[in-house]
Amino acid sequence: MAKITFITHDGQPHVVEAANGTSVMNAAIDNLVPGIDADCGGECSCATCHVVVDDAWWDKVGGPSDREESMLDLNPEREPHSRLSCQIPVRDELDGLVVNVPEFQM
Amino acid sequence: MSEAIALTADQDSLARAREEAYGAPLEALDVARPELFEQDVMWPYFERLRAEAPVHYCAESVFGPYWSVTTYDLIKEVDTSHEIFSSEPTIVIDDPDEDFDLPMFIAMDPPKHDEQRKVVSPVVGPRNLAALEPVIRQRVQTILDSLPVGETFDWVDRVSIELTTQMLATLFDFPWEERRKLTRWSDVTTANEESGIVESEEQRRAELYECLEYFTGLWHDRAGKAPGNDLISLLAHGEATRDLVNRPMEFLGNLVLLIVGGNDTTRNSLSGGVLALNLFPDQFTRLKADPGVIPNMVSEIIRWQTPLAHMRRTAKQDAVLGGQQIRAGDKVVMWYVSGNRDESMFRNADDFVIDRENARKHIAFGFGLHRCMGNRVAEMQLRIAWEEILKRFSHIEVVGEPVRVRSGFVKGYLELPVRVTAA
Ligand code: HEM
Ligand code: FES
């Protein structure tokens, strides 16, 4: 179980509770957090679940896999701490996680 | 609507197709025959393949031997395994002419694909689009306001083609009065001997060289100016593409990719939506009651229409897919048109349901690295078009039979006679 805060583009925080094993993307979708499209349903194949991980959490969350890297890399608005949220599994260790939702998904 | 008009294949032809699809030995099925799409009778063939042979080998066809992949999950598997299933040398079932090969990034594997895509993708990215939205809306309004209310006209020509052409001209910052050149080049690119668009292959090439020459002119103009936000300027100033103009075939290939990619597809979605709302009139009633559903309807239109029926891959190595042994070098065709009607993913998949819950999960844009770069442009155009249509018209009635393209790749309409009623 982890509490996750999504900060949307307008600065609004959305706090949700998520069960272990689900993905950060699913936690957003299940709780109607705006700004995440997740067109491919979590298969690392659309890059429309882009989030930017808060600096303080980057080490715990960790970087993308090779496959995720290749999808992220196609996004011209990628930032150093960008991740695809469907590729971040929820775990106890991420309790308190803060991620930013970009203005646009592409 | 008059009884005599058949908006889809008539019942007799469909019944005959169904008989043939289920009567023939499985191995004899050849779903790529262009006439099936022209007559809109491919559905029972795909239905049988999904149920009995979702990875199916056709040993003989006008395109040579090929595999068909027809279920949602298996298509996704192929589309996301680019290490095994390559986009080179081409992404259509028909092989390229060896002496007229147009390299383009849609038909390249990483790393070259990624380098080139990254340069042009910002122009169709959401940020640029948000800036373009007011311009596009104004153009949509002008087009719709010019329609002859109460008279029969061709929706394809007056609305679908005009709108997508104006959009492209805007993205390219193309000389406005000459914008129908873009439509012509798009048509010429996908033309074949049967389509009646060009008289000969020589004519086709001559027209494409004309396109190259025209854009080379634009390139030099833009390269000499400060970087702008249009596609040509981005290519001319982009690090990975700055010398593209010196590789004329590749330059032409990438232009043609953007012209075709942005043209036929959105055009046929605009026509397909009108047809779908005539086939499912209760949906039109619901739409008028709740215009807020438009964004979801746009995804449903794209699912239902699937403007590109397939994409093709070529196996780089032996692989097992859905229990079938694929050999290195085999052609593998992902039939998006079938995946989007897969009942295990979409309930009552043949129905057009504007608030379908998982409409966004359609596969018409592909998946993975090559997933449509222009998806947001397409969605925006369709959304604005329907918002403005609803403000003006209470009904768009299809009053004549739609004429469909004879192709298993571009799935769309040559003509759609309609009459509109003012709201
Ligand atoms: C409803 C409209 C559209 C549909 C259904 C559609 C469909 C597709 C599909 C299926 C692909 C995947 C190709 C593959 O996997 O091999 C694709 C790629 C592409 N599309 Fe679209 N498209 C649409 C609109 C557009 C528009 C408006 C543009 C340009 C402004 C565009 C530009 C492209 C480009 C450049 C690619 C190549 C991407 C790559 O290889 O990385 N498309 N499109
Ligand atoms: S949901 Fe598609 S990549 Fe994450």
XYZ file of C-alpha atoms and ligand atoms in Angstrom:
576
model
C 0.000 0.000 0.000
C 1.275 3.436 -0.858
C -0.039 6.962 -0.847
C 0.771 8.697 -4.125
C 0.448 12.397 -4.920
C -0.079 13.432 -8.523
C 0.482 17.117 -9.140
C -1.365 18.123 -12.273
C -0.293 20.876 -14.600
C -2.442 23.475 -12.829
C -0.520 22.809 -9.594
C -3.377 20.851 -8.046
C -2.341 17.858 -5.916
C -4.390 14.640 -6.222
C -3.683 12.183 -3.431
C -4.607 8.540 -3.964
C -4.085 5.229 -2.134
C -2.763 2.407 -4.276
C -2.320 -1.301 -3.616
C 1.017 -3.002 -4.082
C 1.492 -4.619 -7.475
C -0.706 -2.216 -9.391
C 1.061 0.445 -11.458
C 1.271 4.153 -10.773
C -0.606 4.613 -14.073
C -3.463 2.407 -12.875
C -3.578 4.217 -9.570
C -4.164 7.447 -11.495
C -6.758 6.006 -13.874
C -8.682 4.204 -11.104
C -8.933 7.435 -9.147
C -9.789 9.655 -12.126
C -6.646 11.750 -11.875
C -6.718 13.950 -15.003
C -3.887 14.222 -17.508
C -2.927 10.590 -18.002
C -4.271 8.987 -21.186
C -2.667 5.524 -21.034
C -3.883 4.640 -24.526
C -2.155 1.260 -24.643
C -3.441 0.139 -21.261
C -0.058 -0.244 -19.619
C 2.004 -2.090 -22.204
C 4.816 0.412 -22.528
C 3.734 1.028 -26.111
C 2.127 4.450 -26.310
C 4.000 6.773 -23.931
C 0.757 8.599 -23.016
C 1.188 7.851 -19.303
C 4.202 10.154 -18.996
C 4.990 11.587 -15.551
C 7.942 13.465 -14.127
C 9.098 11.999 -10.823
C 9.757 14.460 -8.022
C 13.513 14.924 -7.509
C 13.423 13.655 -3.921
C 11.898 10.355 -5.105
C 14.010 9.687 -8.174
C 16.522 7.375 -6.496
C 13.818 5.206 -4.965
C 11.778 4.979 -8.155
C 14.793 4.336 -10.346
C 15.350 4.792 -14.069
C 13.547 3.251 -17.045
C 14.245 -0.150 -18.621
C 15.695 -0.260 -22.142
C 12.295 -0.747 -23.663
C 10.757 2.136 -21.741
C 13.799 4.232 -22.568
C 13.158 3.754 -26.292
C 9.553 4.958 -25.938
C 10.469 7.891 -23.687
C 13.199 8.918 -26.023
C 10.670 9.694 -28.762
C 9.085 12.380 -26.631
C 10.541 15.817 -27.368
C 9.225 17.062 -24.001
C 11.030 14.453 -21.995
C 12.739 15.642 -18.793
C 15.632 14.094 -16.851
C 13.261 12.461 -14.369
C 10.603 11.393 -16.864
C 9.075 7.926 -16.536
C 6.144 6.076 -18.039
C 3.875 5.580 -15.059
C 2.605 2.186 -16.247
C 6.144 0.923 -15.768
C 6.364 1.891 -12.099
C 4.950 -0.857 -9.853
C 3.472 0.334 -6.574
C 5.291 -0.996 -3.473
C 5.525 -0.092 0.221
C 8.788 1.650 -0.374
C 7.016 4.231 -2.565
C 4.618 5.343 0.167
C 4.492 9.142 -0.122
C 5.630 9.243 -3.752
C 5.156 12.524 -5.595
C 4.947 12.708 -9.392
C 4.127 15.589 -11.744
C 1.672 15.140 -14.610
C 2.732 17.116 -17.709
C 0.388 19.505 -19.474
C 0.174 17.287 -22.560
C 0.491 13.605 -23.350
C 1.716 12.758 -26.841
C -33.302 7.896 -45.947
C -34.616 6.140 -49.037
C -34.832 2.363 -48.787
C -32.916 1.777 -51.990
C -29.584 3.075 -50.735
C -27.114 0.509 -49.443
C -24.779 2.168 -46.960
C -22.829 -1.031 -46.391
C -22.509 -4.137 -48.519
C -26.050 -5.268 -49.275
C -27.388 -8.329 -47.495
C -27.045 -10.603 -50.544
C -23.385 -9.815 -51.163
C -22.607 -10.195 -47.478
C -24.405 -13.534 -47.333
C -22.455 -14.709 -50.377
C -19.187 -13.523 -48.833
C -20.039 -15.322 -45.606
C -20.718 -18.538 -47.512
C -17.442 -18.234 -49.360
C -15.490 -17.275 -46.241
C -16.706 -20.296 -44.295
C -17.049 -22.691 -47.261
C -13.488 -22.411 -48.536
C -10.656 -24.447 -47.003
C -8.947 -22.310 -44.367
C -5.623 -22.337 -46.155
C -7.215 -20.912 -49.315
C -8.385 -17.679 -47.658
C -6.776 -14.539 -49.067
C -8.071 -11.527 -47.120
C -5.787 -9.054 -48.887
C -7.817 -9.016 -52.110
C -8.570 -5.321 -52.768
C -12.060 -6.021 -54.108
C -13.165 -7.348 -50.711
C -12.580 -3.886 -49.284
C -14.117 -2.074 -52.245
C -17.305 -4.096 -51.737
C -17.104 -3.956 -47.930
C -17.422 -7.746 -47.665
C -14.122 -8.605 -45.912
C -15.800 -8.898 -42.498
C -16.771 -12.617 -42.480
C -13.281 -13.579 -43.663
C -11.683 -11.805 -40.749
C -14.254 -13.204 -38.373
C -13.317 -16.721 -39.408
C -9.585 -16.066 -39.192
C -9.898 -14.601 -35.692
C -11.822 -17.654 -34.534
C -9.946 -20.417 -36.310
C -6.518 -19.170 -37.350
C -5.465 -15.864 -35.795
C -2.011 -16.370 -37.304
C -2.796 -17.571 -40.813
C -0.598 -18.354 -43.792
C -1.742 -17.502 -47.287
C 0.616 -19.247 -49.697
C -0.540 -17.571 -52.876
C -1.778 -14.074 -53.541
C -1.077 -11.213 -55.918
C 1.256 -9.939 -53.193
C 3.028 -13.268 -52.833
C 2.845 -15.434 -49.691
C 2.035 -13.658 -46.404
C 0.932 -14.235 -42.844
C -2.225 -12.567 -41.493
C -2.436 -11.648 -37.819
C -6.020 -10.814 -36.894
C -6.639 -10.737 -33.129
C -6.061 -7.740 -30.893
C -3.516 -9.366 -28.590
C -1.430 -10.965 -31.303
C -1.322 -7.762 -33.332
C -0.042 -5.997 -30.240
C 2.590 -8.669 -29.794
C 3.909 -8.223 -33.334
C 3.753 -4.442 -33.155
C 5.808 -4.325 -29.968
C 8.447 -6.842 -31.069
C 10.377 -4.680 -33.456
C 13.584 -6.664 -32.837
C 11.915 -9.639 -34.535
C 9.392 -8.007 -36.849
C 11.087 -5.294 -38.846
C 9.489 -2.299 -40.544
C 12.101 -2.520 -43.289
C 11.894 -2.546 -46.285
C 8.260 -1.455 -46.256
C 5.109 -1.335 -44.114
C 2.552 -2.273 -46.766
C 1.799 -5.742 -48.072
C 2.916 -4.802 -51.571
C 6.686 -4.868 -52.086
C 8.375 -1.642 -53.189
C 9.639 -1.203 -56.738
C 13.324 -1.835 -56.504
C 14.249 1.022 -58.779
C 11.953 3.527 -57.058
C 12.434 2.994 -53.388
C 11.480 5.923 -51.168
C 13.172 5.647 -47.775
C 11.044 7.065 -44.936
C 11.247 6.683 -41.176
C 7.993 4.761 -40.913
C 9.853 2.027 -42.783
C 13.063 2.178 -40.753
C 14.106 0.383 -37.609
C 15.966 2.003 -34.708
C 18.252 3.842 -34.369
C 17.665 5.700 -37.648
C 13.910 5.728 -37.150
C 14.186 7.352 -33.748
C 16.606 10.053 -34.899
C 14.398 11.167 -37.746
C 11.107 10.924 -35.926
C 12.367 13.069 -33.089
C 13.150 15.935 -35.419
C 9.682 16.299 -36.880
C 7.493 15.170 -34.006
C 7.363 18.549 -32.203
C 5.443 20.059 -35.104
C 2.538 17.697 -34.443
C 3.103 17.704 -30.694
C 0.378 18.937 -28.366
C 2.125 22.216 -27.622
C 2.232 23.297 -31.246
C -1.290 22.005 -31.733
C -2.739 24.022 -28.908
C -1.373 27.096 -30.682
C -2.863 25.934 -33.980
C -6.311 25.142 -32.636
C -7.895 28.582 -33.180
C -6.602 28.706 -36.772
C -7.935 25.256 -37.511
C -11.283 26.047 -35.955
C -11.689 29.128 -38.066
C -10.927 27.159 -41.204
C -13.394 24.457 -40.268
C -16.059 27.113 -39.740
C -15.429 28.621 -43.164
C -15.681 25.266 -44.868
C -18.885 24.320 -43.086
C -20.474 27.722 -43.663
C -19.937 27.350 -47.400
C -21.921 24.107 -47.682
C -25.144 24.219 -49.732
C -27.826 23.458 -47.154
C -30.647 21.334 -48.569
C -28.758 20.330 -51.722
C -26.961 17.089 -52.490
C -23.155 17.370 -52.476
C -20.116 15.123 -52.008
C -18.977 15.186 -48.368
C -15.630 13.636 -49.303
C -14.693 16.436 -51.655
C -16.304 19.431 -49.982
C -15.462 18.631 -46.374
C -13.121 15.706 -45.759
C -10.547 16.472 -48.440
C -10.743 20.222 -48.042
C -10.306 20.106 -44.291
C -7.378 17.697 -44.198
C -5.679 19.532 -47.041
C -5.959 22.851 -45.226
C -4.570 21.246 -42.090
C -1.569 19.891 -43.949
C -0.982 23.179 -45.718
C -0.946 24.800 -42.296
C 1.564 22.310 -40.887
C 3.857 22.735 -43.887
C 3.196 26.460 -44.190
C 2.494 25.576 -47.814
C 1.543 28.260 -50.369
C -2.184 28.503 -49.659
C -3.640 28.806 -53.152
C -1.730 25.759 -54.322
C -2.739 23.504 -51.462
C -4.656 21.005 -53.599
C -1.266 19.943 -54.952
C -0.866 18.217 -51.582
C -4.060 16.246 -52.119
C -2.915 15.255 -55.581
C 0.517 14.097 -54.379
C -1.083 12.090 -51.622
C -3.426 10.372 -54.073
C -0.630 9.778 -56.563
C 1.594 8.184 -53.941
C -0.916 5.509 -53.001
C -2.162 5.056 -56.578
C -1.724 1.798 -58.440
C -2.652 0.683 -61.948
C -6.176 -0.174 -60.895
C -7.061 2.983 -59.035
C -7.514 5.182 -62.115
C -5.659 8.062 -60.471
C -2.653 7.897 -62.803
C -2.396 6.477 -66.306
C 0.943 4.791 -65.824
C 3.785 4.209 -63.427
C 5.841 6.719 -65.464
C 3.242 9.390 -64.885
C 3.215 8.572 -61.179
C 6.956 9.005 -60.887
C 6.937 12.183 -62.930
C 4.390 13.730 -60.583
C 6.337 12.668 -57.512
C 9.494 14.252 -58.938
C 7.465 17.404 -59.373
C 6.578 17.179 -55.687
C 10.241 16.796 -54.829
C 11.186 19.790 -56.910
C 8.497 21.944 -55.370
C 9.517 21.067 -51.823
C 13.195 21.506 -52.601
C 12.302 25.068 -53.468
C 10.443 25.514 -50.194
C 13.353 23.950 -48.304
C 15.898 26.409 -49.659
C 13.562 29.253 -48.873
C 13.112 28.096 -45.255
C 16.760 27.135 -44.758
C 17.702 30.712 -45.619
C 15.381 32.115 -42.969
C 15.314 31.973 -39.174
C 13.985 28.622 -37.862
C 10.194 28.515 -37.878
C 7.622 26.132 -36.520
C 6.517 24.531 -39.760
C 7.628 21.070 -40.841
C 9.918 22.133 -43.635
C 11.697 24.621 -41.457
C 12.137 22.024 -38.715
C 13.647 19.587 -41.186
C 15.855 22.219 -42.775
C 17.237 23.351 -39.423
C 17.150 20.041 -37.476
C 20.502 18.510 -36.679
C 19.632 14.983 -37.843
C 17.921 16.156 -41.034
C 19.791 19.289 -42.040
C 21.320 17.643 -45.117
C 18.257 15.581 -46.023
C 17.722 17.718 -49.100
C 20.957 16.273 -50.512
C 19.443 12.788 -50.372
C 16.517 13.478 -52.679
C 14.826 10.072 -52.480
C 14.891 10.090 -48.712
C 13.680 13.685 -48.641
C 10.824 12.770 -50.956
C 10.081 9.679 -48.881
C 9.675 11.631 -45.682
C 7.566 14.319 -47.342
C 5.315 11.735 -48.826
C 5.054 10.038 -45.432
C 3.759 13.212 -43.839
C 1.483 14.057 -46.733
C -0.071 10.609 -46.949
C -0.008 10.001 -43.217
C -1.925 13.177 -42.573
C -4.250 13.018 -45.516
C -6.109 9.817 -46.364
C -6.384 8.756 -42.768
C -8.095 11.788 -41.309
C -10.046 12.316 -44.519
C -11.563 8.873 -44.302
C -12.296 9.218 -40.592
C -14.254 12.383 -41.343
C -16.305 10.581 -43.948
C -16.557 7.396 -41.907
C -18.062 9.256 -38.958
C -20.883 10.604 -41.109
C -21.564 7.157 -42.505
C -21.488 5.540 -39.049
C -23.980 8.049 -37.657
C -26.312 7.243 -40.558
C -26.007 3.531 -39.960
C -26.616 3.993 -36.228
C -29.116 6.878 -36.126
C -29.842 6.455 -32.414
C -26.214 7.477 -31.821
C -26.785 10.715 -33.718
C -29.690 11.470 -31.394
C -27.515 10.802 -28.358
C -24.716 12.917 -29.752
C -27.009 15.907 -30.155
C -28.209 15.487 -26.595
C -24.663 15.366 -25.227
C -21.940 17.021 -27.336
C -19.546 16.435 -24.422
C -19.122 12.917 -25.706
C -17.342 14.145 -28.854
C -13.754 13.321 -27.731
C -14.765 9.751 -26.980
C -16.756 9.544 -30.202
C -13.672 10.595 -32.122
C -11.826 7.537 -30.792
C -14.832 5.378 -31.621
C -14.938 6.746 -35.177
C -11.277 5.915 -35.627
C -11.819 2.413 -34.218
C -14.907 1.773 -36.327
C -13.365 3.167 -39.512
C -9.747 1.994 -39.064
C -8.535 4.143 -41.982
C -5.400 2.066 -42.473
C -6.524 -1.546 -42.660
C -3.085 -3.010 -42.072
C 0.601 -2.489 -41.473
C 3.141 -5.032 -42.591
C 6.312 -6.300 -40.967
C 9.050 -8.614 -42.195
C 10.449 -11.287 -39.877
C 14.166 -10.772 -39.270
C 14.552 -14.179 -37.692
C 12.577 -17.387 -37.164
C 9.920 -16.910 -34.510
C 6.887 -18.637 -33.070
C 3.760 -16.492 -33.030
C 0.426 -17.767 -31.767
C 1.748 -21.311 -32.116
C 2.763 -20.855 -35.777
C 6.317 -21.102 -37.035
C 7.276 -17.910 -38.856
C 10.503 -17.996 -40.916
C 13.045 -15.239 -41.347
C 12.050 -13.189 -44.383
C 8.311 -13.912 -44.145
C 5.803 -11.114 -44.593
C 3.615 -10.606 -41.559
C 0.500 -8.457 -41.971
C -1.172 -6.973 -38.884
C -4.817 -6.433 -39.784
C -5.804 -3.505 -37.557
C -9.214 -3.561 -39.218
C -9.752 -7.001 -37.698
C -8.171 -6.294 -34.303
C -10.550 -3.370 -33.885
C -13.504 -5.740 -34.343
C -12.146 -8.383 -31.955
C -15.036 -9.250 -29.630
C -12.701 -10.310 -26.847
C -11.605 -6.691 -26.621
C -14.634 -4.717 -27.860
C -18.120 -5.952 -26.986
C -20.530 -5.842 -29.967
C -17.509 -4.734 -31.914
C -19.362 -4.101 -35.177
C -21.642 -1.573 -33.511
C -20.794 2.107 -33.472
C -21.227 3.293 -29.874
C -20.225 6.912 -29.286
C -19.653 6.473 -25.551
C -17.981 3.059 -25.787
C -16.000 2.797 -22.608
C -12.743 1.501 -24.055
C -12.876 3.215 -27.468
C -9.462 4.792 -26.814
C -7.939 1.342 -26.683
C -8.426 0.954 -30.431
C -5.455 -0.231 -32.398
C -5.915 1.992 -35.479
C -2.807 4.067 -34.621
C -0.642 0.989 -34.128
C 1.441 0.304 -31.026
C 5.022 0.716 -29.932
C 7.804 2.688 -31.553
C 5.957 3.434 -34.773
C 2.698 4.379 -33.096
C 1.133 7.128 -35.168
C 3.029 10.358 -34.798
C 0.075 12.434 -35.952
C -2.529 10.930 -33.614
C -3.130 14.141 -31.727
C -3.479 16.153 -34.954
C -6.026 13.693 -36.228
C -7.995 13.703 -32.994
C -7.978 17.475 -32.801
C -9.221 17.897 -36.363
C -12.028 15.430 -35.875
C -13.031 16.908 -32.546
C -13.205 20.462 -33.893
C -15.037 19.310 -37.015
C -17.763 17.587 -34.991
C -18.065 20.467 -32.520
C -18.651 22.887 -35.374
C -20.916 20.507 -37.310
C -23.259 20.164 -34.351
C -23.525 23.931 -34.015
C -24.750 24.194 -37.598
C -26.579 21.092 -38.704
C -29.322 19.002 -37.178
C -28.793 16.219 -39.670
C -26.322 15.005 -42.282
C -28.175 12.503 -44.371
C -26.317 10.143 -46.660
C -28.415 10.208 -49.832
C -26.430 7.999 -52.188
C -24.263 4.920 -51.965
C -20.741 5.505 -50.694
C -17.995 4.634 -53.182
C -15.174 2.785 -51.422
C -11.473 2.688 -52.218
C -10.321 -0.524 -53.891
C -7.511 -1.251 -51.458
C -6.666 -3.436 -48.510
C -4.462 -0.679 -47.132
C -6.228 2.679 -47.367
C -9.703 1.898 -46.086
C -11.926 4.745 -47.123
C -14.289 6.499 -49.469
C -14.039 8.157 -52.863
C -17.552 9.603 -52.681
C -20.199 10.132 -50.046
C -23.263 12.003 -51.313
C -25.067 13.830 -48.502
C -27.605 16.509 -47.750
C -27.370 18.668 -44.637
C -30.194 20.258 -42.682
C -29.625 23.510 -40.804
C -29.945 23.258 -37.040
C -7.114 8.883 -37.958
C -5.995 9.240 -38.493
C -4.735 8.423 -38.541
C -4.564 7.065 -38.462
C -5.630 5.994 -38.272
C -3.135 6.803 -38.570
C -2.573 5.541 -38.511
C -1.220 5.293 -38.383
C -0.627 4.005 -38.104
C -1.385 2.701 -37.967
C 0.707 4.175 -38.003
C 1.712 3.083 -37.589
C 2.646 2.679 -38.651
C 3.398 1.405 -38.290
O 3.274 0.872 -37.196
O 4.121 0.935 -39.154
C 0.977 5.565 -38.250
C 2.229 6.132 -38.276
C 2.464 7.431 -38.647
N 1.512 8.423 -38.856
Fe -0.477 8.227 -38.675
N -2.477 7.986 -38.728
C -3.412 9.002 -38.710
C -3.158 10.364 -38.831
C -1.917 10.905 -39.033
C -1.652 12.315 -39.225
C -2.686 13.412 -39.183
C -0.302 12.431 -39.442
C 0.569 13.641 -39.701
C 0.282 14.856 -39.516
C 0.276 11.099 -39.357
C 1.599 10.800 -39.495
C 2.175 9.577 -39.205
C 3.599 9.330 -39.227
C 4.671 10.343 -39.547
C 3.786 7.980 -38.875
C 5.099 7.225 -38.733
C 5.469 7.069 -37.308
C 6.700 6.193 -37.094
O 7.043 5.375 -37.955
O 7.319 6.351 -36.054
N -0.735 10.203 -39.111
N -0.211 6.233 -38.465
S 0.066 3.241 -20.743
Fe 0.946 3.135 -22.694
S 3.043 3.356 -22.245
Fe 2.121 3.475 -20.303
